[in-house]
C-alpha cells in the first residue's frame, strides 16, 4: 500500500518556514510556478482611498474589478497604497478604473514600470534602466552569489542621475534594481545593505527584498538608522531561509531585541556574528526522519517537497499552531471528525485498550462526520473557511505532541501532484499524544446532538462524559491536505481534513515477518500479511463460503480465520476483514478486540 522508503534530510523550513523551493532541482514544477508568478507580477499605486481602511479598499477593488491586490504596502504620509497584480495586462486593466468613486473620493490608479515610474519605455526610462543594469553588474559577485549594495546611496553615478534626490525616487529605485536582477536571472543568496541611511520609514526595502528573493540566506544591515522592530517585521514569514543577519551599528540594538529577531526568522543561526541557534539541532528538527517503506511518492521532487512541508507543519502544530494560519487564505477550508468505530489494537496500546476508556469530549461538538450528520446546515457549520474561523477551531482542539523524531516508524505518508492547482496532495497517517486541554474549549451550544442524523452515533455508551473536556489520551490520526505554492515562495493550504481515531498503533504499515507453521516452514502470504496464525486455528471451519475475489487475496490460514470469526461474531464480511487485519490475523487478539470494541460497532456491521 505504501511504496518507496529512504532516510534522508529533507529541508522543510523551520517554524513557519514552509519554503517549497528545491535548490537541488531548479526545474521543479513548484519552483517554476513561483518564479513565473514573481517575474510577471507588476506594481500599481493607488491614491485617494484614505477615507477608508486598507482592507476596505482591497475588498472594493476585488469586487469592482475582479483583480486581486497582493503584497500590499501603505504609506499613510503620502497616501499611497502599493500592491502587485499578476501581470502587466491586469495592471493596465486596473488603471482604466482610475477615477472611480470610493469612500467619498476618487481613486487614482497608476501602473509602475521597472524603474518605479508611471508610463512606458520613454527614452529617459530606457537610459535609467541601462544605468541600473550597469550598476547591478558592478555590484554582483556570481561566485559567492552576493549583491553588495554597501553605501549605495553614496554611489557617484546614482547620485548624479538623481535617483536619490527625493525619498520617493530612492524608495522606487531599490525595487527596480531587484526587478532587473530577477529578469536577468541573478542568483542571489546574500545581500549587503549596510551604510545606506536606512531608517524605520524605509522598512519597505526588506519587504521588497523578501518578495523578489524570499530564499536569501544572508543579509547585512549594519550602520543604518533602524530603531524599531517594525523594520524587520515587514519580512516576517517571508525570509524563511535567512541564516545570518548583521545589525551592528543600529540604534535598535539598545533595546536588546535578539529574542524577537530570532522568532522572526525561523532558520536564523547567526546574529551579529554570534550563534543564536544550534544548527545541527535545527536541521534535525526540520528533517523528516522517516524511513520510506511505508511511503508512496509520485516522484523525487514531490517526496522532497512534501516531507519537508509535513515535518514543519506538524512541528508547528505541536508548538504554536496559530502560526500556521499564515498558510491559510480566505478560501482555505478545514474540518475534522473523530471516528469512534475504529477498532483499537490492544497489543499496540494495552493501557488504553478498552472502549470505555476513550472519551471524545474535546471533539464531539464540531466533528464533521458526514455519515452521521445528514443536515446540510449542520454540515456547513462544521466546515471552517478562512484564517479566523480556522484559528478558532485550532484552539478548540487539545494540545498535542507528534513523536516524529523519536518514533518515525509509527508514521506513514503518501503524496502526489494535484494538477488542477499545480500543487500536491499529501496524506499522513500516524499517532499523537494529547498533552494539554484546548486553549479555547468547544461550546456545546454550537452544535447540539440533535443535529446529528444518519446511521450509528458518536461513541455509544460513553456520551455522558462527552459534555465535559475529554481525558488526555494517545490517538491515531489521518490528515489529508491539498497544498499549492504561493507567490512569495511559501505554501497555501487549500484544504485540510483531520480524522482522529481510537489509538490503533502502526501495524498496518509495519514490515511483517514471514509466516511459518509449527515446523518452521515459510507459508505463502497474501497482500494482507499474517502474523501468529496456524496452530490456534485447528480445528476450524473449512473455507468455502467466501467470495472468489476475496478468497483469491488470502492464504489458506487467513481464509480459515475469516470464516471462523464471521461465524462466531456474526459480523459482515467487510467488518470481519477489518477486524482480522487490525488484529494481525491473530485469533485470540481478534476476539479480545471484538469484545473491547463491541459497544462501538454500528448495527450495520452485523449480519441479519
Coordinates of C-alpha atoms in Angstrom, one line a residue:
X1 CA 0.0 0.0 0.0
X2 CA 2.8 2.4 0.9
X3 CA 5.7 2.1 -1.5
X4 CA 9.2 3.5 -1.6
X5 CA 11.2 4.5 1.6
X6 CA 14.5 6.1 2.3
X7 CA 16.1 8.0 5.1
X8 CA 17.4 11.5 4.5
X9 CA 17.4 15.1 5.3
X10 CA 14.5 16.9 3.8
X11 CA 14.7 20.7 4.3
X12 CA 11.2 21.7 5.3
X13 CA 11.8 25.1 6.7
X14 CA 11.6 26.0 10.4
X15 CA 8.9 27.3 12.4
X16 CA 6.6 29.0 9.9
X17 CA 9.3 28.2 7.3
X18 CA 7.3 26.4 4.6
X19 CA 9.6 27.0 1.7
X20 CA 8.9 24.9 -1.3
X21 CA 11.9 25.7 -3.5
X22 CA 14.1 22.8 -4.3
X23 CA 17.7 24.0 -4.6
X24 CA 18.8 20.7 -6.0
X25 CA 16.2 20.7 -8.7
X26 CA 15.8 24.3 -10.1
X27 CA 13.5 22.9 -12.8
X28 CA 10.9 21.7 -10.4
X29 CA 7.3 22.4 -11.1
X30 CA 6.7 24.2 -7.8
X31 CA 9.8 26.4 -8.2
X32 CA 8.8 27.3 -11.8
X33 CA 5.3 28.3 -10.6
X34 CA 6.8 30.7 -8.0
X35 CA 9.4 32.1 -10.5
X36 CA 6.7 32.7 -13.0
X37 CA 4.5 34.5 -10.6
X38 CA 7.3 36.7 -9.4
X39 CA 8.6 37.5 -12.9
X40 CA 5.2 38.5 -14.3
X41 CA 3.8 40.5 -11.3
X42 CA 3.7 44.3 -11.7
X43 CA 3.2 47.0 -9.2
X44 CA 0.4 49.5 -9.1
X45 CA -0.1 52.6 -6.9
X46 CA -3.5 53.8 -5.6
X47 CA -4.3 57.2 -4.1
X48 CA -7.5 58.8 -2.8
X49 CA -8.6 55.9 -0.6
X50 CA -7.6 57.2 2.9
X51 CA -11.2 57.9 4.0
X52 CA -11.5 54.1 4.5
X53 CA -9.3 51.3 5.6
X54 CA -6.7 49.4 3.6
X55 CA -8.8 46.2 3.8
X56 CA -11.9 48.1 2.6
X57 CA -10.1 49.3 -0.5
X58 CA -8.7 45.8 -1.2
X59 CA -12.2 44.3 -1.0
X60 CA -13.7 47.2 -3.1
X61 CA -11.1 46.6 -5.9
X62 CA -11.7 42.9 -5.9
X63 CA -15.5 43.4 -6.1
X64 CA -15.5 46.1 -8.7
X65 CA -12.6 45.0 -11.0
X66 CA -12.2 41.3 -10.2
X67 CA -8.5 41.9 -9.7
X68 CA -6.6 40.7 -6.6
X69 CA -4.2 43.0 -4.9
X70 CA -1.2 41.2 -3.4
X71 CA 1.9 42.2 -1.4
X72 CA 0.2 45.4 -0.2
X73 CA 2.2 48.2 1.5
X74 CA 0.9 51.5 2.7
X75 CA 2.5 54.9 3.2
X76 CA -0.1 57.0 5.1
X77 CA 2.1 60.1 4.9
X78 CA 1.9 60.2 1.1
X79 CA -1.5 58.4 0.9
X80 CA -0.1 55.8 -1.4
X81 CA -1.1 52.1 -1.4
X82 CA 1.3 49.9 -3.4
X83 CA 0.4 46.4 -4.4
X84 CA 1.2 43.9 -7.1
X85 CA -1.2 42.2 -9.6
X86 CA -0.4 39.1 -11.6
X87 CA 0.5 40.6 -15.0
X88 CA 1.1 43.9 -16.8
X89 CA -2.2 43.3 -18.6
X90 CA -4.0 43.2 -15.3
X91 CA -2.3 46.4 -14.2
X92 CA -3.3 48.1 -17.4
X93 CA -6.9 47.0 -17.0
X94 CA -6.9 48.2 -13.4
X95 CA -5.6 51.6 -14.5
X96 CA -8.8 52.1 -16.5
X97 CA -10.7 52.3 -13.2
X98 CA -8.8 55.4 -12.2
X99 CA -11.4 58.0 -11.2
X100 CA -13.9 55.5 -9.8
X101 CA -15.6 56.8 -6.6
X102 CA -14.7 55.2 -3.3
X103 CA -15.4 56.4 0.3
X104 CA -16.4 59.9 -0.9
X105 CA -13.3 60.4 -3.0
X106 CA -11.9 59.5 -6.5
X107 CA -9.3 56.8 -6.7
X108 CA -6.2 57.5 -8.7
X109 CA -4.6 54.3 -10.0
X110 CA -1.4 54.0 -12.0
X111 CA 0.9 51.3 -13.2
X112 CA 4.5 51.4 -12.0
X113 CA 7.1 50.3 -14.5
X114 CA 10.5 48.6 -13.8
X115 CA 12.2 51.8 -12.5
X116 CA 9.2 52.9 -10.4
X117 CA 7.9 55.5 -12.8
X118 CA 4.4 55.5 -14.3
X119 CA 4.5 55.2 -18.0
X120 CA 6.2 53.1 -20.7
X121 CA 9.6 52.9 -22.3
X122 CA 10.4 56.6 -22.8
X123 CA 14.0 57.5 -23.7
X124 CA 14.6 58.7 -20.2
X125 CA 13.3 55.5 -18.7
X126 CA 15.5 53.4 -21.0
X127 CA 18.5 55.3 -20.0
X128 CA 17.7 54.7 -16.4
X129 CA 17.3 51.0 -17.0
X130 CA 20.7 50.9 -18.7
X131 CA 22.3 52.7 -15.8
X132 CA 20.8 50.4 -13.2
X133 CA 21.8 47.3 -15.1
X134 CA 25.4 48.5 -15.3
X135 CA 25.3 49.3 -11.5
X136 CA 24.0 45.8 -10.8
X137 CA 26.7 44.1 -12.8
X138 CA 29.4 46.0 -11.0
X139 CA 28.0 45.1 -7.5
X140 CA 27.2 41.4 -8.1
X141 CA 29.6 38.5 -7.5
X142 CA 28.3 35.4 -9.3
X143 CA 30.8 33.1 -7.4
X144 CA 29.5 34.0 -3.9
X145 CA 26.1 34.9 -5.2
X146 CA 26.3 38.2 -3.3
X147 CA 24.7 41.5 -4.2
X148 CA 26.8 44.1 -2.5
X149 CA 24.8 47.4 -2.1
X150 CA 27.0 48.8 0.6
X151 CA 26.9 52.6 0.6
X152 CA 24.7 52.6 -2.4
X153 CA 23.3 56.0 -1.5
X154 CA 26.7 57.5 -1.9
X155 CA 27.5 56.0 -5.3
X156 CA 28.5 58.9 -7.6
X157 CA 26.8 57.6 -10.7
X158 CA 23.5 57.0 -9.0
X159 CA 23.7 60.4 -7.2
X160 CA 24.4 62.3 -10.5
X161 CA 21.4 60.6 -12.1
X162 CA 19.1 62.0 -9.4
X163 CA 17.9 58.6 -8.2
X164 CA 18.4 59.7 -4.5
X165 CA 17.2 63.2 -5.0
X166 CA 13.9 62.6 -3.2
X167 CA 12.5 60.0 -0.8
X168 CA 10.1 59.0 -3.5
X169 CA 12.7 58.2 -6.2
X170 CA 15.0 56.5 -3.7
X171 CA 12.3 54.1 -2.5
X172 CA 11.4 53.3 -6.1
X173 CA 14.9 52.7 -7.2
X174 CA 15.6 49.6 -4.9
X175 CA 12.6 47.5 -6.1
X176 CA 13.6 48.5 -9.7
X177 CA 17.0 47.1 -9.1
X178 CA 15.6 43.8 -7.7
X179 CA 13.2 43.6 -10.6
X180 CA 16.0 43.9 -13.1
X181 CA 18.1 41.4 -11.2
X182 CA 15.2 39.0 -11.3
X183 CA 14.6 39.5 -15.0
X184 CA 18.3 38.9 -15.8
X185 CA 18.2 35.8 -13.6
X186 CA 20.7 36.8 -11.0
X187 CA 21.2 34.0 -8.4
X188 CA 21.4 35.9 -5.1
X189 CA 21.9 34.3 -1.7
X190 CA 23.5 37.2 0.1
X191 CA 22.6 40.9 0.2
X192 CA 24.6 43.7 1.8
X193 CA 22.5 46.9 2.5
X194 CA 24.9 48.4 5.1
X195 CA 25.7 52.1 5.3
X196 CA 22.6 53.3 3.4
X197 CA 20.9 55.6 5.9
X198 CA 18.0 53.1 6.2
X199 CA 15.6 54.1 8.8
X200 CA 12.3 52.9 10.1
X201 CA 10.4 54.6 7.2
X202 CA 12.4 52.6 4.7
X203 CA 11.5 49.2 6.0
X204 CA 9.9 48.5 2.6
X205 CA 13.5 47.8 1.4
X206 CA 13.4 44.5 3.3
X207 CA 9.8 43.8 2.2
X208 CA 10.8 44.3 -1.5
X209 CA 13.8 42.0 -1.0
X210 CA 11.6 39.3 0.6
X211 CA 9.1 39.5 -2.3
X212 CA 11.7 39.2 -5.0
X213 CA 14.3 37.0 -3.3
X214 CA 12.5 35.1 -0.5
X215 CA 15.2 32.4 -0.2
X216 CA 18.3 34.6 0.6
X217 CA 20.5 33.2 3.3
X218 CA 22.5 36.2 4.5
X219 CA 21.5 39.9 5.0
X220 CA 23.7 42.7 6.2
X221 CA 22.0 45.9 7.5
X222 CA 25.0 47.3 9.5
X223 CA 25.4 51.0 10.3
X224 CA 22.0 52.2 9.3
X225 CA 19.4 54.0 11.5
X226 CA 17.0 51.2 12.3
X227 CA 15.3 51.9 15.7
X228 CA 12.2 49.7 15.7
X229 CA 11.4 46.0 15.2
X230 CA 8.7 47.1 12.7
X231 CA 11.5 47.4 10.1
X232 CA 12.1 43.7 10.3
X233 CA 8.5 42.6 11.0
X234 CA 7.7 43.5 7.4
X235 CA 9.6 40.5 6.3
X236 CA 8.2 38.1 8.9
X237 CA 7.1 34.8 7.4
X238 CA 8.8 35.8 4.1
X239 CA 12.5 35.4 4.6
X240 CA 12.2 31.9 6.0
X241 CA 15.6 30.7 4.8
X242 CA 17.6 33.5 6.3
X243 CA 20.6 32.0 8.1
X244 CA 22.6 35.1 9.1
X245 CA 21.8 38.8 9.7
X246 CA 24.0 41.7 10.7
X247 CA 22.6 44.7 12.5
X248 CA 25.6 46.2 14.2
X249 CA 25.7 50.0 14.3
X250 CA 21.9 50.4 14.5
X251 CA 20.0 52.0 17.5
X252 CA 17.7 49.1 17.7
X253 CA 20.3 47.0 19.4
X254 CA 20.0 49.3 22.5
X255 CA 16.6 47.6 23.1
X256 CA 18.2 44.1 23.2
X257 CA 15.8 42.7 20.6
X258 CA 17.7 39.5 19.9
X259 CA 14.9 37.1 21.1
X260 CA 12.3 38.8 18.9
X261 CA 14.6 38.8 15.9
X262 CA 15.3 35.1 16.3
X263 CA 11.5 34.5 16.4
X264 CA 11.0 36.5 13.2
X265 CA 13.4 34.3 11.2
X266 CA 12.8 30.6 11.8
X267 CA 16.2 29.4 10.3
X268 CA 18.4 32.2 11.7
X269 CA 21.6 30.7 13.2
X270 CA 24.0 33.7 13.3
X271 CA 23.1 37.2 14.6
X272 CA 25.8 39.8 14.5
X273 CA 28.4 37.1 14.4
X274 CA 27.0 35.2 17.4
X275 CA 25.3 31.8 17.2
X276 CA 21.7 32.1 18.4
X277 CA 20.7 28.5 17.4
X278 CA 22.3 25.1 17.3
X279 CA 22.4 24.5 13.6
X280 CA 22.7 20.7 13.9
X281 CA 19.6 20.5 16.2
X282 CA 17.8 22.9 13.9
X283 CA 18.5 20.7 10.9
X284 CA 17.4 17.7 12.9
X285 CA 14.1 19.3 13.8
X286 CA 13.5 20.3 10.2
X287 CA 14.4 16.9 8.8
X288 CA 11.6 14.4 8.0
X289 CA 13.2 11.3 9.8
X290 CA 11.1 8.6 8.2
X291 CA 12.3 5.5 6.5
X292 CA 10.2 5.2 3.4
X293 CA 9.0 1.6 3.3
X294 CA 5.7 3.0 4.5
X295 CA 5.7 5.8 1.9
X296 CA 4.4 6.5 -1.5
X297 CA 5.6 9.5 -3.5
X298 CA 4.8 10.2 -7.1
X299 CA 8.4 11.3 -7.8
X300 CA 11.5 12.5 -6.0
X301 CA 10.5 16.1 -6.3
X302 CA 7.2 15.5 -4.6
X303 CA 8.9 13.5 -1.9
X304 CA 11.4 16.3 -1.1
X305 CA 8.7 19.0 -1.1
X306 CA 6.0 17.0 0.8
X307 CA 8.3 15.6 3.5
X308 CA 9.8 19.0 4.2
X309 CA 6.4 20.6 4.4
X310 CA 4.8 17.9 6.7
X311 CA 7.7 17.8 9.2
X312 CA 7.5 21.6 9.6
X313 CA 3.7 21.6 9.7
X314 CA 3.4 19.0 12.5
X315 CA 6.2 20.6 14.4
X316 CA 4.4 23.9 14.4
X317 CA 1.0 22.3 15.1
X318 CA 2.5 21.0 18.3
X319 CA 4.4 24.1 19.3
X320 CA 2.3 27.1 18.2
X321 CA -0.4 26.1 15.8
X322 CA -1.8 29.7 15.3
X323 CA 1.4 30.5 13.4
X324 CA 0.2 28.0 10.8
X325 CA -2.6 30.5 9.9
X326 CA -0.2 32.3 7.6
X327 CA -0.7 29.3 5.2
X328 CA -4.5 29.6 5.1
X329 CA -6.2 32.2 2.9
X330 CA -9.8 33.4 2.9
X331 CA -10.7 30.5 0.6
X332 CA -8.9 27.8 2.6
X333 CA -11.0 25.1 4.3
X334 CA -10.5 23.0 7.4
X335 CA -12.6 20.3 9.1
X336 CA -12.2 17.4 11.3
X337 CA -14.1 14.4 12.7
X338 CA -13.5 11.7 15.2
X339 CA -14.0 8.0 14.4
X340 CA -15.1 6.1 17.5
X341 CA -15.9 3.0 15.5
X342 CA -12.3 2.4 14.7
X343 CA -11.2 -0.9 16.2
X344 CA -8.4 -0.4 18.7
X345 CA -5.2 -2.5 18.6
X346 CA -4.9 -4.0 22.0
X347 CA -1.4 -5.2 21.6
X348 CA -0.3 -1.7 20.4
X349 CA -1.9 0.1 23.4
X350 CA -2.5 -2.3 26.3
X351 CA -3.2 0.5 28.7
X352 CA -5.8 2.2 26.6
X353 CA -7.5 -0.9 25.1
X354 CA -11.0 -0.6 26.4
X355 CA -13.6 1.4 24.5
X356 CA -14.9 2.7 27.9
X357 CA -11.5 4.4 28.5
X358 CA -11.8 6.5 25.3
X359 CA -13.6 9.9 25.6
X360 CA -14.3 12.4 22.9
X361 CA -15.4 15.4 24.9
X362 CA -12.8 17.7 23.2
X363 CA -14.0 16.7 19.7
X364 CA -17.7 15.9 19.7
X365 CA -19.3 19.3 19.2
X366 CA -17.7 20.2 15.9
X367 CA -17.0 16.8 14.5
X368 CA -18.0 16.7 10.8
X369 CA -18.6 13.0 10.1
X370 CA -20.8 13.1 7.0
X371 CA -22.1 9.6 7.6
X372 CA -23.6 10.7 10.9
X373 CA -24.6 14.3 10.1
X374 CA -27.3 14.5 7.5
X375 CA -28.5 18.1 7.8
X376 CA -26.9 20.5 5.2
X377 CA -26.9 23.3 7.7
X378 CA -25.1 21.2 10.3
X379 CA -22.6 20.0 7.8
X380 CA -21.7 23.6 6.6
X381 CA -21.5 24.9 10.2
X382 CA -18.7 22.4 10.8
X383 CA -16.7 23.4 7.7
X384 CA -14.3 26.3 8.6
X385 CA -13.3 28.8 6.0
X386 CA -10.6 31.4 6.3
X387 CA -7.9 32.0 8.9
X388 CA -10.2 33.5 11.5
X389 CA -12.6 30.5 11.6
X390 CA -9.8 28.0 11.2
X391 CA -7.8 29.6 14.0
X392 CA -10.8 29.3 16.4
X393 CA -11.1 25.7 15.5
X394 CA -7.4 25.0 16.0
X395 CA -7.6 26.5 19.5
X396 CA -10.7 24.3 20.3
X397 CA -8.6 21.1 19.9
X398 CA -6.3 19.6 22.5
X399 CA -2.6 20.4 22.5
X400 CA -0.5 17.6 21.0
X401 CA 2.9 16.0 20.5
X402 CA 3.7 14.0 17.4
X403 CA 6.8 11.9 18.1
X404 CA 8.3 12.2 14.6
X405 CA 11.9 12.3 15.7
X406 CA 11.6 9.7 18.4
X407 CA 9.4 7.1 16.6
X408 CA 9.5 7.7 12.9
X409 CA 8.4 4.2 12.1
X410 CA 4.9 5.0 13.6
X411 CA 4.1 7.3 10.7
X412 CA 3.3 6.7 7.1
X413 CA 2.8 9.1 4.3
X414 CA 1.6 9.5 0.7
X415 CA 2.0 12.4 -1.7
X416 CA 1.2 13.1 -5.4
X417 CA 0.8 16.1 -7.6
X418 CA -2.5 18.0 -7.7
X419 CA -2.5 19.1 -11.3
X420 CA -5.6 21.5 -11.3
X421 CA -3.8 23.9 -8.9
X422 CA -0.2 22.9 -9.7
X423 CA 0.2 21.7 -6.1
X424 CA 0.3 18.5 -4.2
X425 CA -2.0 16.1 -2.4
X426 CA -0.5 15.0 1.0
X427 CA -1.8 12.2 3.3
X428 CA -0.1 11.5 6.6
X429 CA -1.1 8.6 8.9
X430 CA 0.2 8.2 12.5
X431 CA -0.3 9.0 16.1
X432 CA -0.1 11.8 18.7
X433 CA -0.2 12.3 22.4
X434 CA -2.6 14.8 23.8
X435 CA -0.5 17.0 26.1
X436 CA -3.0 19.6 27.3
X437 CA -6.6 20.8 27.2
X438 CA -7.6 23.2 24.4
X439 CA -6.9 26.9 24.8
X440 CA -10.5 27.7 23.9
X441 CA -12.7 24.6 24.6
X442 CA -15.6 23.9 22.3
X443 CA -19.0 25.3 23.3
X444 CA -21.8 22.7 23.4
X445 CA -24.4 25.0 22.1
X446 CA -22.6 25.4 18.8
X447 CA -23.6 22.0 17.5
X448 CA -26.2 20.1 19.5
X449 CA -26.5 16.4 19.5
X450 CA -30.0 16.7 17.9
X451 CA -28.4 17.9 14.7
X452 CA -26.7 14.6 14.1
X453 CA -28.5 12.2 11.9
X454 CA -27.6 9.1 9.9
X455 CA -26.6 5.7 11.0
X456 CA -24.6 4.9 14.0
X457 CA -23.8 7.6 16.5
X458 CA -21.0 9.1 18.5
X459 CA -19.2 6.8 20.8
X460 CA -22.3 4.9 22.2
X461 CA -22.3 4.2 25.8
X462 CA -19.9 7.0 26.6
X463 CA -21.9 10.1 25.8
X464 CA -22.2 11.1 29.4
X465 CA -18.6 12.1 29.5
X466 CA -18.7 14.0 26.2
X467 CA -20.3 17.0 27.8
X468 CA -17.1 17.9 29.5
X469 CA -13.5 18.0 28.4
X470 CA -12.2 14.6 27.4
X471 CA -9.4 12.9 29.1
X472 CA -6.0 13.3 27.5
X473 CA -5.0 10.2 25.6
X474 CA -3.0 8.8 22.8
X475 CA -4.8 8.9 19.4
X476 CA -4.3 7.7 15.9
X477 CA -5.0 10.1 13.1
X478 CA -5.1 10.6 9.3
X479 CA -4.6 14.1 7.9
X480 CA -5.3 15.0 4.2
X481 CA -4.0 18.3 2.8
X482 CA -4.1 19.9 -0.6
X483 CA -1.2 22.4 -0.8
X484 CA -0.3 24.9 -3.6
X485 CA 2.7 27.3 -4.0
X486 CA 2.2 30.9 -3.1
X487 CA 3.9 33.8 -5.0
X488 CA 6.2 34.6 -2.0
X489 CA 7.9 31.2 -2.1
X490 CA 5.9 29.6 0.7
X491 CA 2.7 27.5 0.6
X492 CA -1.0 27.9 0.7
X493 CA -3.2 25.2 2.3
X494 CA -6.3 24.9 0.2
X495 CA -7.9 22.0 2.0
X496 CA -7.1 20.4 5.4
X497 CA -9.1 17.4 6.7
X498 CA -8.2 15.7 10.0
X499 CA -9.5 12.4 11.2
X500 CA -8.9 11.5 14.9
X501 CA -9.3 7.8 15.8
X502 CA -9.0 5.4 18.7
X503 CA -5.4 4.6 19.1
X504 CA -4.5 1.6 16.9
X505 CA -0.7 1.5 16.6
X506 CA 1.2 1.3 13.3
X507 CA 1.0 -2.4 12.5
X508 CA -1.0 -1.5 9.3
X509 CA 2.2 -0.3 7.6
X510 CA 4.9 -2.0 9.7
X511 CA 7.1 -4.6 8.0
X512 CA 5.6 -8.1 8.6
X513 CA 7.7 -11.1 9.4
X514 CA 7.4 -14.2 7.2
X515 CA 4.6 -16.6 8.2
X516 CA 5.8 -20.0 9.4
X517 CA 4.0 -23.2 10.5
X518 CA 4.9 -25.2 13.6
X519 CA 7.7 -26.9 11.6
X520 CA 9.3 -23.6 10.8
X521 CA 8.4 -23.7 7.1
X522 CA 7.5 -20.4 5.5
X523 CA 3.9 -20.3 4.4
X524 CA 2.6 -18.3 1.4
X525 CA 1.0 -15.0 2.3
X526 CA -1.4 -12.7 0.5
X527 CA -1.5 -8.9 0.4
X528 CA -2.6 -8.7 4.0
X529 CA 0.4 -10.2 5.8
X530 CA -0.4 -12.8 8.5
X531 CA 1.2 -13.0 11.9
X532 CA 0.7 -15.6 14.6
X533 CA -1.9 -17.8 12.9
X534 CA -1.8 -21.5 12.4
X535 CA -1.9 -23.6 15.5
X536 CA -4.6 -21.5 17.1
X537 CA -7.0 -22.3 14.3
X538 CA -7.0 -26.1 14.5
X539 CA -9.6 -27.4 14.3
X540 CA -11.6 -24.7 12.4
X541 CA -14.3 -24.5 9.8
X542 CA -13.2 -25.1 6.2
X543 CA -13.5 -22.1 3.9
X544 CA -15.9 -22.3 1.0
X545 CA -18.4 -19.5 1.5
X546 CA -16.0 -16.6 0.8
X547 CA -16.5 -14.8 -2.5
X548 CA -13.8 -15.8 -5.0
X549 CA -12.5 -12.3 -5.3
X550 CA -11.8 -12.2 -1.5
X551 CA -10.5 -15.8 -1.3
X552 CA -8.0 -15.2 -4.1
X553 CA -6.3 -12.5 -2.0
X554 CA -6.0 -14.6 1.2
X555 CA -3.9 -17.6 2.0
X556 CA -5.5 -20.7 3.5
X557 CA -4.9 -19.8 7.1
X558 CA -6.4 -16.3 6.6
X559 CA -9.5 -17.8 4.9
X560 CA -10.0 -20.1 7.8
X561 CA -9.7 -17.2 10.3
X562 CA -12.2 -15.1 8.4
X563 CA -14.7 -17.9 8.2
X564 CA -14.4 -18.7 11.9
X565 CA -14.6 -15.0 13.0
X566 CA -17.7 -14.4 10.8
X567 CA -19.4 -17.5 12.3
X568 CA -18.6 -16.6 15.9
X569 CA -19.2 -12.8 15.8
X570 CA -21.9 -12.6 13.2
X571 CA -20.0 -9.6 11.6
X572 CA -20.4 -8.9 7.9
X573 CA -17.5 -9.9 5.7
X574 CA -16.3 -6.3 5.4
X575 CA -16.0 -5.8 9.1
X576 CA -14.6 -9.2 9.6
X577 CA -11.8 -8.5 7.3
X578 CA -11.2 -5.2 9.0
X579 CA -11.1 -6.9 12.4
X580 CA -8.7 -9.6 11.2
X581 CA -6.3 -7.2 9.6
X582 CA -6.2 -4.9 12.6
X583 CA -5.6 -7.9 14.8
X584 CA -2.6 -9.0 12.8
X585 CA -4.5 -12.1 11.7
X586 CA -4.3 -13.5 15.3
X587 CA -7.4 -15.3 16.5
X588 CA -7.1 -14.5 20.2
X589 CA -6.3 -10.9 19.6
X590 CA -9.3 -10.6 17.2
X591 CA -11.6 -12.0 19.9
X592 CA -10.3 -9.5 22.5
X593 CA -10.5 -6.6 20.1
X594 CA -14.1 -7.6 19.2
X595 CA -15.2 -7.7 22.9
X596 CA -13.4 -4.4 23.7
X597 CA -15.0 -2.5 20.8
X598 CA -18.4 -4.2 20.7
X599 CA -20.2 -1.3 22.1
X600 CA -18.9 1.0 19.4
X601 CA -19.6 -1.2 16.4
X602 CA -22.6 0.1 14.4
X603 CA -25.6 -2.2 13.8
X604 CA -24.9 -2.3 10.1
X605 CA -21.7 -4.2 10.8
X606 CA -23.6 -7.3 11.8
X607 CA -25.3 -9.9 9.7
X608 CA -29.1 -10.0 9.8

